[in-house]
Short mmCIF file of C-alpha atoms in Angstrom, two decimals:
data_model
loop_
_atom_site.label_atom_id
_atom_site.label_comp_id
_atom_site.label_asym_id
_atom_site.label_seq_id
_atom_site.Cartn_x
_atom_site.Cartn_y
_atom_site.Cartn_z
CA UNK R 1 9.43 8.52 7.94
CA UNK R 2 6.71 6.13 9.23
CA UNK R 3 4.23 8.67 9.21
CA UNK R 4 4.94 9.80 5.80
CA UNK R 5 4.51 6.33 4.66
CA UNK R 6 1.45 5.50 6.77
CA UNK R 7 -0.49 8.58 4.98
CA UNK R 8 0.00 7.90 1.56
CA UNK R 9 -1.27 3.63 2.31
CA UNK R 10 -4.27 5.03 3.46
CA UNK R 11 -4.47 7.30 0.52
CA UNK R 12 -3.17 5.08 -1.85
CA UNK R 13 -4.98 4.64 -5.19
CA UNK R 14 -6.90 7.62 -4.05
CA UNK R 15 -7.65 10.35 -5.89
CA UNK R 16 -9.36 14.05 -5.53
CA UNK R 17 -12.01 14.72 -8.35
CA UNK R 18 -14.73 17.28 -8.27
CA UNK R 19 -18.08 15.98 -8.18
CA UNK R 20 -19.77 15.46 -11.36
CA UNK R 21 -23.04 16.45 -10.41
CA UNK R 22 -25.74 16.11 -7.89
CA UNK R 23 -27.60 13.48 -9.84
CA UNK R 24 -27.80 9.94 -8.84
CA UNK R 25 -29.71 8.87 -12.33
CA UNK R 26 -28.55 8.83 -15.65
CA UNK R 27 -30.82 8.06 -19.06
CA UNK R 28 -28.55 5.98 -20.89
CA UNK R 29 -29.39 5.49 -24.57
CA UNK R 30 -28.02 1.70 -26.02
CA UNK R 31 -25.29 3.91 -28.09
CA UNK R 32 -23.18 4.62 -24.61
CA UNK R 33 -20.05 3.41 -24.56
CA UNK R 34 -18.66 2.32 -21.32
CA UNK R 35 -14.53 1.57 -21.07
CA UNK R 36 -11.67 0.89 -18.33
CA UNK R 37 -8.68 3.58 -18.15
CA UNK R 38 -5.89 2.80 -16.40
CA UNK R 39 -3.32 5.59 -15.18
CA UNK R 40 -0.25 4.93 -14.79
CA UNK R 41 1.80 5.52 -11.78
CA UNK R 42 3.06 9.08 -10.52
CA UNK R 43 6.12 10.59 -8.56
CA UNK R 44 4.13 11.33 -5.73
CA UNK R 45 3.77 8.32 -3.23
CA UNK R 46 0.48 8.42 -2.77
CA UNK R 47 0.54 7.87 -6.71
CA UNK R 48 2.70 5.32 -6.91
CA UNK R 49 0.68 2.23 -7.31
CA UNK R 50 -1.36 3.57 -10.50
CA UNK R 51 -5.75 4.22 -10.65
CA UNK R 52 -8.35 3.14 -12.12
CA UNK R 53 -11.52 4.15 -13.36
CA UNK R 54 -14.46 3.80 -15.78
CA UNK R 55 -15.57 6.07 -18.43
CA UNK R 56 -18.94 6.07 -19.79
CA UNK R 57 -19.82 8.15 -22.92
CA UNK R 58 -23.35 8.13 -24.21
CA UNK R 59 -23.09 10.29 -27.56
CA UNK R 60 -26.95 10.95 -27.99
CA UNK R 61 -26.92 12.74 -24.66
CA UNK R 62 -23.38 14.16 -25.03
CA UNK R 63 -22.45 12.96 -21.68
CA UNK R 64 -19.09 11.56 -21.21
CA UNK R 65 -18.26 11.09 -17.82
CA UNK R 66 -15.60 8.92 -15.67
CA UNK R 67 -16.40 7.37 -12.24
CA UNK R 68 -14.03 5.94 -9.50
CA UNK R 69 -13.93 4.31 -6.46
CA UNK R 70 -11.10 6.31 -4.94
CA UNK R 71 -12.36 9.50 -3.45
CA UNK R 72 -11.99 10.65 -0.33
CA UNK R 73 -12.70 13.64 1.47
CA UNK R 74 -10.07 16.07 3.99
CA UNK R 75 -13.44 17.70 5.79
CA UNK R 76 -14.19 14.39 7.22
CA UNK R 77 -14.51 14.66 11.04
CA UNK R 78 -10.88 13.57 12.44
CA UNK R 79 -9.46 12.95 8.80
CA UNK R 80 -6.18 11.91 9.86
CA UNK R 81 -7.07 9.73 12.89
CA UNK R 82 -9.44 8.13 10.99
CA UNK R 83 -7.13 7.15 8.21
CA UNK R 84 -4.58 6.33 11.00
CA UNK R 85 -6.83 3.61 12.45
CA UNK R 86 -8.33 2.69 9.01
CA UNK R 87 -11.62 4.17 9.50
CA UNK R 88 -11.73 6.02 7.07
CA UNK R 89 -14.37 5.62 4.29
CA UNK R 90 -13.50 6.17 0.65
CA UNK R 91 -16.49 6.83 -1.89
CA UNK R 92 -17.36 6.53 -5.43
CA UNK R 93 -17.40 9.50 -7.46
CA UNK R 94 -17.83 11.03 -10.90
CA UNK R 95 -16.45 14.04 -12.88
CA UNK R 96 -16.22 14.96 -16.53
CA UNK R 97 -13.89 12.86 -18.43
CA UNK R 98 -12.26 16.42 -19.70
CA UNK R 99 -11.49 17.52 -16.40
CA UNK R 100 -10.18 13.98 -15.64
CA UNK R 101 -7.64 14.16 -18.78
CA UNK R 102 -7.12 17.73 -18.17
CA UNK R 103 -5.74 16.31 -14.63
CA UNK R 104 -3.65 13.25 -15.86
CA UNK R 105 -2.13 15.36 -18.92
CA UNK R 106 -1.15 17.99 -16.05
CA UNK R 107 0.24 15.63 -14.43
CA UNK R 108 1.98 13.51 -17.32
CA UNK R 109 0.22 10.50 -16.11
CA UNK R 110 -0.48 8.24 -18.78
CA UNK R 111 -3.93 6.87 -19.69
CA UNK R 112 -4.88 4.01 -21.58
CA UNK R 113 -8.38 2.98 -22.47
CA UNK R 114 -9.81 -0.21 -22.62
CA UNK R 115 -13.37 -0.34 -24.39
CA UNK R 116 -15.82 -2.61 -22.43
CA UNK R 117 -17.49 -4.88 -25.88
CA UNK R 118 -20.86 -6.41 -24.70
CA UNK R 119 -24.35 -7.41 -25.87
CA UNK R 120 -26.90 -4.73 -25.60
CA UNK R 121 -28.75 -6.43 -22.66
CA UNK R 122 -25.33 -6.90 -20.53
CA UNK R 123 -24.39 -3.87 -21.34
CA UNK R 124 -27.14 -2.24 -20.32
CA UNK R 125 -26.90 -4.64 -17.07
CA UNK R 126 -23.26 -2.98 -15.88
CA UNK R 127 -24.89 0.26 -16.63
CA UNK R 128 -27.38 -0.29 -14.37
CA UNK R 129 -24.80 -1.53 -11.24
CA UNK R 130 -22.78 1.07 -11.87
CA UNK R 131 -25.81 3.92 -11.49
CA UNK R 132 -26.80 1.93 -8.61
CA UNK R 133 -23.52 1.92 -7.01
CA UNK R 134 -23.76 5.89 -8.13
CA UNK R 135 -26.80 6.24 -5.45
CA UNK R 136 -25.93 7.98 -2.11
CA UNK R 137 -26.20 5.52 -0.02
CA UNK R 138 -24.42 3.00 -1.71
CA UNK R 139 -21.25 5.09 -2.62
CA UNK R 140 -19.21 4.79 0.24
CA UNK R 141 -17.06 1.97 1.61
CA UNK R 142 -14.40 0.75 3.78
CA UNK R 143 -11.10 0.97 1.94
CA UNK R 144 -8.84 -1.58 2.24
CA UNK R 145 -5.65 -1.39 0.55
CA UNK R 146 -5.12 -5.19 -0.87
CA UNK R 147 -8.95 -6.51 -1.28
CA UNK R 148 -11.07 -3.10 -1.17
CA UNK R 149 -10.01 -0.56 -3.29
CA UNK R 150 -10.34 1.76 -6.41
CA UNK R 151 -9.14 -1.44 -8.82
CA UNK R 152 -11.36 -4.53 -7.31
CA UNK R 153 -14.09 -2.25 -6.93
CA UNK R 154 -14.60 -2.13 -10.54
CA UNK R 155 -13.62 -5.61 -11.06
CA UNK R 156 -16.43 -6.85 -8.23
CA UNK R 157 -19.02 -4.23 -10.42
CA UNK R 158 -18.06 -6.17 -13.67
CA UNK R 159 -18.79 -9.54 -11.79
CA UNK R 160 -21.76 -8.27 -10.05
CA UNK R 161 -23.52 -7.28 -13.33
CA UNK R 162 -22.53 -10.37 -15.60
CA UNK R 163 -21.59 -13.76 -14.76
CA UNK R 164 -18.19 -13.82 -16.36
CA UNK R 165 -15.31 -16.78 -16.17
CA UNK R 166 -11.79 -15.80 -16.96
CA UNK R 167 -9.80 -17.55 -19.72
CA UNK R 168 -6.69 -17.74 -18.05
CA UNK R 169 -5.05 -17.85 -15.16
CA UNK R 170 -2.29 -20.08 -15.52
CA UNK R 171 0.23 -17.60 -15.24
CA UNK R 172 2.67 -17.64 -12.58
CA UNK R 173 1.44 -15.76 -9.12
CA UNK R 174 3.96 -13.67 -6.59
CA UNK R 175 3.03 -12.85 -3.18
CA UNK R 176 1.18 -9.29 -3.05
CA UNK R 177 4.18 -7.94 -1.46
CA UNK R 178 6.22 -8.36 -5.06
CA UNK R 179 3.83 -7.72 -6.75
CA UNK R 180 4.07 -3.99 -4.78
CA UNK R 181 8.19 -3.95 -5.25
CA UNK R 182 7.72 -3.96 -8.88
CA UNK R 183 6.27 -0.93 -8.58
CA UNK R 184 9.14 0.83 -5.75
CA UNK R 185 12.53 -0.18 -7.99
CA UNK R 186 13.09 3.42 -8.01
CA UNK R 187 11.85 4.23 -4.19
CA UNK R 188 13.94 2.01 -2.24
CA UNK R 189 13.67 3.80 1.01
CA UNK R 190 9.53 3.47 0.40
CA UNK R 191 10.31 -0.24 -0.20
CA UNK R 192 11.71 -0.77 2.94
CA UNK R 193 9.17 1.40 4.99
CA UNK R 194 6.28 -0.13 3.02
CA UNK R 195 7.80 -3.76 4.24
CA UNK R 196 8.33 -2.35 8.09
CA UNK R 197 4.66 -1.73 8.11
CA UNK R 198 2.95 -4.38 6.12
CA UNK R 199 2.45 -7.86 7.63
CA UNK R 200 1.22 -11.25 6.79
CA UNK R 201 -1.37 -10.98 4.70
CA UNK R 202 1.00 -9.32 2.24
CA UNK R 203 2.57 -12.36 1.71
CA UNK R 204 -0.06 -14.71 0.82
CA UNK R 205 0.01 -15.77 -2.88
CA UNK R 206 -1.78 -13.10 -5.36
CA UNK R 207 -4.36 -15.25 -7.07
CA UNK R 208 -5.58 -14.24 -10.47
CA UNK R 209 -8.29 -12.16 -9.04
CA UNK R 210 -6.46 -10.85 -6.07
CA UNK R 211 -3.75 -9.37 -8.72
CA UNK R 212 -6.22 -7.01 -9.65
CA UNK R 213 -6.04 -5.08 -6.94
CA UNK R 214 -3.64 -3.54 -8.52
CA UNK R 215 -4.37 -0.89 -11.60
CA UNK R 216 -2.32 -2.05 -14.26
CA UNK R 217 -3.30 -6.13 -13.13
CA UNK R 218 -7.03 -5.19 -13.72
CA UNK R 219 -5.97 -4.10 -17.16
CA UNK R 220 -3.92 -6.65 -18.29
CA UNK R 221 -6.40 -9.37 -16.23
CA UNK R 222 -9.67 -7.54 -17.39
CA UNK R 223 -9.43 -8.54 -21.57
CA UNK R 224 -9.42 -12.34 -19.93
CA UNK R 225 -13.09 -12.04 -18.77
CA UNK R 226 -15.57 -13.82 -20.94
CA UNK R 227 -18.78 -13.42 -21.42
CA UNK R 228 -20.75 -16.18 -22.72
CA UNK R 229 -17.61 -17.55 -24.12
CA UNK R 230 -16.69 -13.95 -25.85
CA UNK R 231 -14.24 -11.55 -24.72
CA UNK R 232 -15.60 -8.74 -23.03
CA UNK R 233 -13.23 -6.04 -24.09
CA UNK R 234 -11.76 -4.73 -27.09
CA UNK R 235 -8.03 -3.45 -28.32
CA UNK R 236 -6.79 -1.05 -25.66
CA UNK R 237 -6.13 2.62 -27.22
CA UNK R 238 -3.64 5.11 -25.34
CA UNK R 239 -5.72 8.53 -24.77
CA UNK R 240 -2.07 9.96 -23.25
CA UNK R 241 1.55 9.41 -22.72
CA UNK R 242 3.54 9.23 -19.56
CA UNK R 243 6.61 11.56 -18.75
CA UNK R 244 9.36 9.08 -17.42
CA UNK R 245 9.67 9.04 -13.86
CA UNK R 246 12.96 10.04 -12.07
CA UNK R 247 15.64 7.74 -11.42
CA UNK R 248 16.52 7.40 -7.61
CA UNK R 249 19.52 9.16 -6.72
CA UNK R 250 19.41 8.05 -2.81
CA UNK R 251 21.73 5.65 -1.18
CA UNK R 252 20.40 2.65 -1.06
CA UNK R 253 18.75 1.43 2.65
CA UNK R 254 21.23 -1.50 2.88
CA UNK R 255 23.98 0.38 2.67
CA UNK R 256 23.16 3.25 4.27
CA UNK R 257 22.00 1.36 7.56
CA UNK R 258 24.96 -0.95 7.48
CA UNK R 259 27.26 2.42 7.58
CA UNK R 260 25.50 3.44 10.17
CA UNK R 261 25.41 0.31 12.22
CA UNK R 262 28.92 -0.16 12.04
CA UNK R 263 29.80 3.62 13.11
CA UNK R 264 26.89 2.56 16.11
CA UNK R 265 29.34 -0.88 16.77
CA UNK R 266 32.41 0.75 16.56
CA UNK R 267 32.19 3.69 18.93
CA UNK R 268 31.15 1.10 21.68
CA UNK R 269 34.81 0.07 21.69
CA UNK R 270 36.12 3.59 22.61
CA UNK R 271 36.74 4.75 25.73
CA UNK R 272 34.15 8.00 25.49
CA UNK R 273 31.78 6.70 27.79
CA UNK R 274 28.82 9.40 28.05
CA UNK R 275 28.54 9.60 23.78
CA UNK R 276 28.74 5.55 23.23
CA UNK R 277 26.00 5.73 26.37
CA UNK R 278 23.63 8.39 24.16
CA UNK R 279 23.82 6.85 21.05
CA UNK R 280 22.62 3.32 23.20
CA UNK R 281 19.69 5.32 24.34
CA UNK R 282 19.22 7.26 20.82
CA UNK R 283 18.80 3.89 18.70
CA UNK R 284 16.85 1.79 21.44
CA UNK R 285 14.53 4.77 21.72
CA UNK R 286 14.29 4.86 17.58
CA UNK R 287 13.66 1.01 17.68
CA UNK R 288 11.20 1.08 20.28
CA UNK R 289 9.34 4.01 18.97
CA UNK R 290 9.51 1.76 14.84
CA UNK R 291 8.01 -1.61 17.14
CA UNK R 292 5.49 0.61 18.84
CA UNK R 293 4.02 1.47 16.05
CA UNK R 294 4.06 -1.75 13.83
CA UNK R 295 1.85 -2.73 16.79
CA UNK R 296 -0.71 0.05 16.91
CA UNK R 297 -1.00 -1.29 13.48
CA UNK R 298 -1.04 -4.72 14.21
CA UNK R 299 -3.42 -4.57 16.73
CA UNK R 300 -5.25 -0.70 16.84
CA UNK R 301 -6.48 -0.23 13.76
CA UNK R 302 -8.67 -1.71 11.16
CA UNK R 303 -6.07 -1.75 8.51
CA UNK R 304 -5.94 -5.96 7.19
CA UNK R 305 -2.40 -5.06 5.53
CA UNK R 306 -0.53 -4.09 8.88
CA UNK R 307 -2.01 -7.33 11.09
CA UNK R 308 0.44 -9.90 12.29
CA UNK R 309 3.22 -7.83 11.38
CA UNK R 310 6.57 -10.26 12.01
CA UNK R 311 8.88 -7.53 12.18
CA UNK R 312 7.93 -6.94 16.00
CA UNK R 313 10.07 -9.70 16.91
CA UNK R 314 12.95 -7.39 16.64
CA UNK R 315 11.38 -4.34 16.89
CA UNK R 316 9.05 -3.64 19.82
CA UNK R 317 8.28 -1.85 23.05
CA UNK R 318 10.64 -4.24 25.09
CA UNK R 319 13.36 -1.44 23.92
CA UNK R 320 12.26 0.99 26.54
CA UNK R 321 12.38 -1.05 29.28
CA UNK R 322 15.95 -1.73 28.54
CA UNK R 323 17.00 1.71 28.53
CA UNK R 324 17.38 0.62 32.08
CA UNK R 325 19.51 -2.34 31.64
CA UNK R 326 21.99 -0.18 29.86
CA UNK R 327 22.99 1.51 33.16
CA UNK R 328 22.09 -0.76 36.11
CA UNK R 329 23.14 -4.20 36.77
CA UNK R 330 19.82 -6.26 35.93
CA UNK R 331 20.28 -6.69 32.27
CA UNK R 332 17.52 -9.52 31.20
CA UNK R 333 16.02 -6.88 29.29
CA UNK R 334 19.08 -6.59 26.93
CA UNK R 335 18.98 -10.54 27.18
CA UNK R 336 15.71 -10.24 26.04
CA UNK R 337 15.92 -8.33 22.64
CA UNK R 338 19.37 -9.79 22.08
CA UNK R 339 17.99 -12.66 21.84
CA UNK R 340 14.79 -11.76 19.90
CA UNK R 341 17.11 -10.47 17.45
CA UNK R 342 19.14 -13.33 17.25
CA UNK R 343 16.24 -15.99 16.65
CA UNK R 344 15.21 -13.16 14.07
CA UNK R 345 18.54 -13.37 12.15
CA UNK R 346 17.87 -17.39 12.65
CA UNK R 347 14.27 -17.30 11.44
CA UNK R 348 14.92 -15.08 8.77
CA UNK R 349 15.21 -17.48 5.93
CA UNK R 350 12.32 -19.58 6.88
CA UNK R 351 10.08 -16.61 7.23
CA UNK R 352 6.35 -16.77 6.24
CA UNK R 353 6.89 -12.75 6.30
CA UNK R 354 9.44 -11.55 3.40
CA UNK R 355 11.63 -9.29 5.30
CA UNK R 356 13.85 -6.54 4.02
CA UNK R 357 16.95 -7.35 3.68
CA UNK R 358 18.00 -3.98 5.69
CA UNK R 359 16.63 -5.21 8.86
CA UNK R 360 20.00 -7.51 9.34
CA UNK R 361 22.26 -5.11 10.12
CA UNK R 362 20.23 -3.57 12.58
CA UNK R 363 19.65 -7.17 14.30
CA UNK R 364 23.34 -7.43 14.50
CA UNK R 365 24.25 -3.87 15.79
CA UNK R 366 21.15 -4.77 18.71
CA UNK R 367 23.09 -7.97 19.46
CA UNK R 368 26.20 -6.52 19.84
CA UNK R 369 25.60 -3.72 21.55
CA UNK R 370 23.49 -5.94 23.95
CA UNK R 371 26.78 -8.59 24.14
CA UNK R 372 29.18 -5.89 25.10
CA UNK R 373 26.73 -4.80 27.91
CA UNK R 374 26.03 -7.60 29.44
CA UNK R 375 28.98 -8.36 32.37
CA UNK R 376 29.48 -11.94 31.68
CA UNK R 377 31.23 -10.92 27.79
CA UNK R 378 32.41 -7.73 29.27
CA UNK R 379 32.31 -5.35 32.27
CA UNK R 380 29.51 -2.47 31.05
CA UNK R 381 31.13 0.55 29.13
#
């Protein structure tokens, strides 16, 4: 499950376009047309945060053409260990804007466009960044999911070109991790995977600006911008409509993990020794193997989202060391996580990390299971 989820937050608000051309220059004429369409999100998980991109349509030339920030390519040398450690570069690219609506109506992915409205000279301006940005050696970058991605990358361009204020941004700001569980109502077992892996930094307050790293924030933040006291965009115009995702028929993790905790707790008080004895080892291995990863994360890879991860409090290496303590006499090591899981359960409330609710009855089944093993509550099983 962890690796499933790991994938698609490297790829996410990705997207695989072919190229538009080889050209790195474009002669704009002062009739182009330059807008902001937002897609909404698809089934896929990889999808489900939404993208963003920019169309610019010059109708003397007869190019129309849509660019984004959230290409990346499967023949780069060690793809997948790349992405793993967060290495991995993304790029901008461009493609016809009738193969890209070709795409999203294949897909029944909705598109809206927002029309960018500005004076001929900062218009021309944005044109200008954005053909600059087009060059070769200015296209790629280091993703990063929350500050560096398809959405801010256009939002930095805008800001680049012009020197824009923003009317308002009074309205009330989430963390970044709720901002993300609007979108996973429906994928509750992503939810919960998504908050295993993320850490801190997904917790700090979304500011007005750090909102838009999401697609459908830049669009609703974007008509805010002003430009020497004007609005910079115009009445938003929907090129296509979205087929309504799926309701989730899956239990939900809550549940489903306090089911299975309690069939874990309960078979420690029978007297079949060798099964209670594998399903110790099964779930300490599973824990162990969750914590070892939240720290390659943490503290392997380049990814900002995954640092200073709380959840390894409760979920660490510490669980394979006390594989041993479940059949020998020395057991600090089940001391050890029993504990971390109780001043987890303890902590819980007061955390600066939001942590899933699921995660309690796994700290209780740990504590336990540890309790009943430990000779001075009971003789070992």
């Amino acid at each position: 499950m962890y690796f499933r989820l790991i994938v698609p937050l490297c790829l996410l608000m990705g997207t695989f376009t072919l190229p538009l051309s080889a050209q790195t220059q474009f002669n704009f004429s002062d009739s182009t047309r330059v807008s902001l369409l937002t897609c909404s999100p698809g089934d896929a998980l990889y999808s489900t945060f939404g993208h963003s991109a920019v169309r610019v349509y010059d109708p003397l030339s007869g190019m129309d053409a849509v660019f984004n920030w959230g290409i990346f390519d499967f023949d780069t040398p060690n793809f997948y260990w790349k992405f793993m450690r967060g290495k991995l570069l993304y790029r901008m690219g461009g493609q016809r804007f009738i193969d890209f609506y070709s795409e999203y109506q294949y897909l029944q992915r909705s598109v809206v466009e927002t029309p960018v409205l500005l004076p001929l000279d900062a218009k021309r301006k944005l044109l200008r960044t954005i053909e600059t940005n087009y060059l070769p050696e200015n296209q790629k970058y280091k993703y990063d999911f929350f500050f560096d991605n398809c959405a801010t990358r256009i939002r930095d361009v805008v800001e680049r070109a012009l020197p824009i204020t923003y009317a308002d941004t009074s309205r009330t700001i989430k963390p970044l991790r709720r901002l993300l569980d609007e979108y996973l109502v429906e994928m509750p077992w992503s939810d919960f995977g998504i908050d295993l892996i993320l850490g801190l930094p997904a917790d700090q307050m979304g500011t007005f600006r750090y909102e838009m790293f999401l697609p459908d924030y830049l669009g609703k933040n974007l008509p805010h911008a002003r430009y020497q006291g004007k609005a910079i965009t115009g009445p938003e115009v929907k090129l296509l409509p979205a087929a309504p995702l799926p309701p989730s028929t899956a239990p939900k993790p809550l549940l489903l993990i306090s089911i299975i905790m309690l069939l874990w707790v309960g078979a420690g008080f029978l007297n079949y020794k060798l099964p209670v004895n594998i399903l110790d080892r099964l779930f300490f291995v599973l824990i162990g193997f969750a914590g070892t990863l939240m720290l390659f994360l943490w503290l392997g890879t380049d990814h900002l989202a995954t640092k200073y991860n709380l959840n390894v409090l409760w979920a660490n290496p510490l669980y394979f060391f006390a594989l041993g303590s479940l059949s020998n006499k020395r057991k600090v090591w089940l001391w050890i996580i029993g504990g971390l899981c109780a001043f987890t359960l303890v902590f819980f409330p007061f955390s600066p990390q939001l942590f899933h609710p699921a995660i309690i009855p796994i700290l209780l089944a740990v504590m336990v299971r540890c309790a009943l093993k430990i000779p001075l509550f009971k003789k070992p099983a």
